Amino acid sequence: GNLLVELNAHVGDVLGYYLDNLAGESRLATATQRRSLIGLCKLVGFVPATASAATATVTLSIPAPVGGSVVFAPATIAPGATSVSAVVENSSAAQDVFQSSGLANQEFLLTAAPYLDGSATVTFADGVYTQVPSLVNSGPTSKNYVVVVDQNDIARVRFGNGLLGAVPQGSGTIVYKTGGGLLGNVDAHSIIRLEKSYQDTLGTSVAVSCTNPLRASGGLDRMSNARIKELAPESVRAPVNSVAREDFVINARRVPGVVRALFLTSNQDPGIPENSGVLYVVPAGGGVPSAGLL
């Protein structure tokens, strides 16, 4: 009899634990799982940012001028020159090929991760498709798609049903980028290796060296769970346009890389003209905001 009572109590404890967790994960303020947070953000139209790729300016050099050009993906060393500057990115290119079934609401899972926001180029037999935030405003012939990124930074590309967005036809290719993160912000003179050998346009092998005179910048990790809890409720207050002073602060803080913001008008600073404002932002990690962030 005691054994049955204890078993009954154990089952009750387990069920209570499950119910407590279900209740906690159903609210933005108490959710702990990223999957739950992403689902709750969909209710208010907020999309957590994925990682951003760092960029750096590198100098590509050869020991002496050559007769032909040395062609790289981002730049070319002209005949008679010994160096050129180019911008490189901490990302990897990926490509997936899919076959459309011709059915409505198709969804394709990209194989490489972590996905970089806005990097996908989608082409099917019936043309090039354009990414949109939502298919709600897409017509029957609008070649649009949306990208949904899950808690593991794996992206799914979704298409329309023939009423809200066109249905893709034939074979399709999705080219996109993966990578990013704070680790890409490497120190100066850290980028020193090229992954392949090069020849000039005359077929002569050339020894090429590279280095980055300045530190790489712009790399950010994906938005943290704590940041999602902070920004998702604010997004409801200023979903599109910035009108009130607080709206400018809210929308500035939604930009990846901005941790704090302050907007001043003539009410706070008499030196600011009427109907104008000054927006101050503090970047992640402190310091002076980069030109790209501004």
Coordinates of C-alpha atoms in Angstrom, one line a residue:
G1 CA 0.0 0.0 0.0
N2 CA 2.8 2.5 0.9
L3 CA 4.6 1.6 -2.4
L4 CA 1.5 2.4 -4.4
V5 CA 1.1 5.7 -2.6
E6 CA 4.7 6.6 -3.2
L7 CA 4.4 5.7 -6.9
N8 CA 1.3 7.8 -7.2
A9 CA 3.1 10.8 -5.5
H10 CA 6.1 10.3 -7.9
V11 CA 3.8 10.5 -11.0
G12 CA 2.1 13.6 -9.5
D13 CA 5.5 15.3 -9.0
V14 CA 6.6 14.5 -12.6
L15 CA 3.3 15.8 -14.0
G16 CA 3.6 18.9 -11.9
Y17 CA 7.1 19.5 -13.2
Y18 CA 5.9 19.2 -16.8
L19 CA 3.0 21.5 -16.2
D20 CA 5.2 24.1 -14.5
N21 CA 7.6 24.0 -17.5
L22 CA 4.8 24.2 -20.0
A23 CA 3.4 27.3 -18.2
G24 CA 6.9 28.9 -18.0
E25 CA 7.7 28.2 -21.7
S26 CA 4.4 29.8 -22.8
R27 CA 5.4 33.3 -21.6
L28 CA 8.1 35.5 -23.0
A29 CA 9.3 36.6 -19.6
T30 CA 9.8 33.1 -18.1
A31 CA 10.7 31.0 -21.2
T32 CA 14.2 29.5 -21.1
Q33 CA 14.3 27.5 -24.3
R34 CA 15.3 29.3 -27.5
R35 CA 12.7 27.3 -29.5
S36 CA 9.9 28.6 -27.2
L37 CA 11.2 32.2 -27.5
I38 CA 11.3 32.0 -31.4
G39 CA 7.7 30.7 -31.4
L40 CA 6.5 33.5 -29.0
C41 CA 8.3 36.1 -31.1
K42 CA 6.2 35.1 -34.1
L43 CA 3.1 36.2 -32.2
V44 CA 4.4 39.8 -32.2
G45 CA 6.2 39.8 -35.6
F46 CA 9.7 40.0 -34.1
V47 CA 12.5 38.1 -35.8
P48 CA 15.7 37.5 -33.6
A49 CA 18.9 38.3 -35.5
T50 CA 21.3 35.6 -36.5
A51 CA 25.0 36.0 -36.4
S52 CA 26.7 38.7 -38.5
A53 CA 30.0 38.1 -40.4
A54 CA 33.0 40.1 -39.7
T55 CA 34.8 41.9 -42.5
A56 CA 38.4 43.0 -42.9
T57 CA 40.5 44.8 -45.5
V58 CA 43.5 42.7 -46.6
T59 CA 46.5 43.5 -48.7
L60 CA 47.3 40.9 -51.4
S61 CA 50.9 41.1 -52.6
I62 CA 53.3 39.4 -55.0
P63 CA 57.1 39.6 -54.8
A64 CA 57.5 41.3 -58.2
P65 CA 55.4 42.6 -61.1
V66 CA 54.2 40.0 -63.6
G67 CA 53.2 40.2 -67.2
G68 CA 49.6 39.3 -66.7
S69 CA 46.9 40.1 -64.2
V70 CA 46.5 38.0 -61.0
V71 CA 42.7 37.6 -60.5
F72 CA 41.1 37.0 -57.1
A73 CA 37.4 36.8 -56.3
P74 CA 37.3 40.3 -54.7
A75 CA 40.1 42.1 -56.6
T76 CA 42.8 42.0 -59.3
I77 CA 46.5 42.8 -59.3
A78 CA 47.1 44.6 -62.5
P79 CA 50.1 44.0 -64.8
G80 CA 53.1 45.9 -63.4
A81 CA 51.6 46.2 -59.9
T82 CA 52.7 44.2 -56.8
S83 CA 49.7 44.6 -54.5
V84 CA 46.0 45.3 -54.2
S85 CA 43.5 45.8 -51.3
A86 CA 40.4 43.8 -51.0
V87 CA 37.6 43.3 -48.5
V88 CA 37.1 39.8 -47.2
E89 CA 34.3 38.3 -45.1
N90 CA 34.2 35.7 -42.3
S91 CA 31.7 33.4 -44.1
S92 CA 31.5 30.3 -46.2
A93 CA 29.4 29.9 -49.4
A94 CA 26.9 27.0 -49.6
Q95 CA 24.6 25.8 -52.2
D96 CA 21.6 23.4 -52.2
V97 CA 19.6 22.1 -55.1
F98 CA 15.9 21.2 -54.8
Q99 CA 13.1 19.9 -57.0
S100 CA 9.7 21.6 -56.7
S101 CA 6.8 19.3 -56.3
G102 CA 4.4 21.9 -57.7
L103 CA 2.4 21.9 -54.5
A104 CA 1.4 24.8 -52.3
N105 CA 3.3 25.9 -49.2
Q106 CA 6.6 24.1 -50.0
E107 CA 9.4 24.3 -47.6
F108 CA 13.1 23.5 -48.1
L109 CA 15.6 22.8 -45.4
L110 CA 19.1 24.2 -46.0
T111 CA 21.8 21.8 -45.1
A112 CA 24.6 24.1 -43.9
A113 CA 24.5 26.2 -40.7
P114 CA 24.7 28.7 -39.0
Y115 CA 22.7 30.7 -41.6
L116 CA 23.6 34.3 -42.2
D117 CA 20.6 36.6 -42.5
G118 CA 19.8 38.0 -45.9
S119 CA 22.4 35.9 -47.7
A120 CA 20.1 33.6 -49.7
T121 CA 19.8 33.8 -53.5
V122 CA 16.9 31.6 -54.8
T123 CA 16.4 30.7 -58.4
F124 CA 13.9 28.2 -59.8
A125 CA 13.1 27.2 -63.4
D126 CA 10.4 29.9 -63.5
G127 CA 12.7 32.7 -62.4
V128 CA 14.4 34.4 -59.5
Y129 CA 12.6 34.7 -56.1
T130 CA 12.9 37.6 -53.7
Q131 CA 12.9 37.4 -49.9
V132 CA 10.1 39.2 -48.0
P133 CA 9.3 39.4 -44.3
S134 CA 5.9 37.8 -44.8
L135 CA 3.9 36.4 -47.7
V136 CA 0.7 38.2 -46.5
N137 CA 1.2 41.0 -49.1
S138 CA 2.3 38.7 -51.9
G139 CA 0.0 38.1 -54.9
P140 CA -0.6 34.8 -56.8
T141 CA 2.3 35.6 -59.3
S142 CA 4.7 37.2 -56.8
K143 CA 7.9 35.2 -56.8
N144 CA 8.6 35.6 -53.0
Y145 CA 9.8 33.5 -50.2
V146 CA 10.4 33.8 -46.5
V147 CA 13.3 32.4 -44.4
V148 CA 12.6 30.9 -41.0
V149 CA 15.7 30.2 -38.7
D150 CA 15.2 27.7 -35.9
Q151 CA 16.9 27.4 -32.5
N152 CA 19.9 25.6 -34.1
D153 CA 20.5 28.4 -36.7
I154 CA 19.3 26.1 -39.4
A155 CA 17.2 27.9 -42.1
R156 CA 14.0 26.8 -43.8
V157 CA 13.0 28.5 -47.1
R158 CA 9.2 28.7 -47.4
F159 CA 7.2 29.5 -50.6
G160 CA 3.6 30.6 -51.3
N161 CA 0.4 28.6 -52.0
G162 CA -0.6 30.2 -55.3
L163 CA -2.7 32.8 -53.6
L164 CA -0.2 34.4 -51.3
G165 CA 3.0 34.0 -53.2
A166 CA 3.7 31.9 -56.3
V167 CA 4.4 28.2 -56.2
P168 CA 8.0 27.5 -57.5
Q169 CA 8.3 25.3 -60.6
G170 CA 11.0 22.9 -61.7
S171 CA 14.5 22.6 -60.3
G172 CA 15.8 25.3 -58.0
T173 CA 19.1 26.4 -56.6
I174 CA 19.6 28.2 -53.3
V175 CA 23.0 29.9 -52.7
Y176 CA 23.6 31.2 -49.2
K177 CA 26.3 32.0 -46.6
T178 CA 27.1 30.5 -43.3
G179 CA 29.4 31.5 -40.5
G180 CA 29.8 34.8 -38.7
G181 CA 30.2 35.5 -35.0
L182 CA 32.5 37.5 -32.6
L183 CA 35.3 35.1 -33.4
G184 CA 35.6 36.7 -36.8
N185 CA 36.9 39.9 -35.3
V186 CA 40.5 38.8 -35.5
D187 CA 43.4 41.0 -34.7
A188 CA 45.5 42.9 -37.3
H189 CA 48.0 40.7 -39.2
S190 CA 46.0 37.5 -38.4
I191 CA 44.8 36.8 -41.9
I192 CA 47.9 35.4 -43.5
R193 CA 47.0 32.2 -45.4
L194 CA 45.4 31.7 -48.9
E195 CA 43.5 28.5 -49.5
K196 CA 44.8 27.9 -53.0
S197 CA 47.7 28.7 -55.4
Y198 CA 47.3 31.3 -58.1
Q199 CA 48.5 32.0 -61.6
D200 CA 48.4 35.2 -63.6
T201 CA 46.3 35.5 -66.8
L202 CA 49.3 34.2 -68.8
G203 CA 49.4 31.0 -66.9
T204 CA 52.5 31.7 -64.8
S205 CA 52.5 30.6 -61.2
V206 CA 52.7 33.4 -58.7
A207 CA 53.5 33.4 -55.0
V208 CA 50.9 35.5 -53.3
S209 CA 50.9 36.7 -49.7
C210 CA 48.2 38.4 -47.7
T211 CA 47.7 40.3 -44.4
N212 CA 45.2 42.5 -42.8
P213 CA 46.7 45.8 -41.6
L214 CA 43.7 46.5 -39.3
R215 CA 41.6 44.5 -37.0
A216 CA 38.5 42.8 -38.5
S217 CA 35.1 44.2 -37.4
G218 CA 31.4 43.7 -37.7
G219 CA 31.3 40.1 -36.4
L220 CA 28.4 39.5 -33.9
D221 CA 27.0 36.3 -32.3
R222 CA 23.3 35.6 -32.7
M223 CA 20.9 37.5 -30.6
S224 CA 20.9 36.1 -27.0
N225 CA 17.8 34.8 -25.2
A226 CA 18.0 37.7 -22.8
R227 CA 18.2 40.2 -25.6
I228 CA 15.1 38.6 -27.3
K229 CA 13.1 38.9 -24.1
E230 CA 14.1 42.6 -23.9
L231 CA 13.5 43.6 -27.5
A232 CA 10.5 41.5 -28.5
P233 CA 7.9 43.4 -26.3
E234 CA 9.4 46.7 -27.4
S235 CA 8.9 45.8 -31.1
V236 CA 5.1 45.9 -30.6
R237 CA 5.4 49.6 -29.5
A238 CA 7.3 50.7 -32.7
P239 CA 6.6 48.0 -35.4
V240 CA 7.4 50.1 -38.5
N241 CA 7.8 53.9 -38.1
S242 CA 9.6 56.0 -35.6
V243 CA 7.4 58.8 -34.4
A244 CA 7.8 59.4 -30.7
R245 CA 11.2 59.9 -29.1
E246 CA 11.1 56.4 -27.5
D247 CA 10.4 54.9 -31.0
F248 CA 13.8 55.9 -32.2
V249 CA 15.5 54.3 -29.2
I250 CA 13.5 51.1 -29.6
N251 CA 14.3 50.7 -33.4
A252 CA 17.9 51.7 -32.9
R253 CA 18.3 48.9 -30.2
R254 CA 16.9 46.4 -32.7
V255 CA 19.9 47.0 -35.0
P256 CA 22.4 44.1 -34.5
G257 CA 25.5 45.5 -32.7
V258 CA 23.7 48.3 -30.8
V259 CA 23.4 47.7 -27.1
R260 CA 22.2 51.1 -25.9
A261 CA 20.7 54.1 -27.6
L262 CA 19.6 57.6 -26.7
F263 CA 17.5 60.1 -28.7
L264 CA 17.6 63.8 -27.9
T265 CA 15.3 66.6 -29.2
S266 CA 15.0 70.3 -28.4
N267 CA 13.1 69.3 -25.3
Q268 CA 16.3 67.8 -23.8
D269 CA 18.9 70.0 -25.6
P270 CA 18.0 73.5 -26.5
G271 CA 20.8 73.5 -29.1
I272 CA 19.0 71.0 -31.3
P273 CA 16.6 72.6 -33.8
E274 CA 12.9 72.0 -33.6
N275 CA 11.6 69.0 -35.6
S276 CA 15.0 67.5 -35.4
G277 CA 16.8 65.0 -33.2
V278 CA 20.2 63.4 -32.5
L279 CA 20.5 59.7 -32.0
Y280 CA 23.4 58.3 -29.9
V281 CA 24.3 54.6 -30.0
V282 CA 26.7 52.5 -28.0
P283 CA 28.0 49.5 -29.9
A284 CA 28.6 46.0 -28.5
G285 CA 31.8 46.0 -26.7
G286 CA 31.9 49.8 -26.2
G287 CA 34.1 52.2 -28.0
V288 CA 33.3 54.3 -31.1
P289 CA 30.6 53.0 -33.4
S290 CA 31.9 51.9 -36.8
A291 CA 30.9 53.7 -40.0
G292 CA 29.0 50.6 -41.1
L293 CA 27.0 50.5 -37.9
L294 CA 26.2 54.3 -38.1

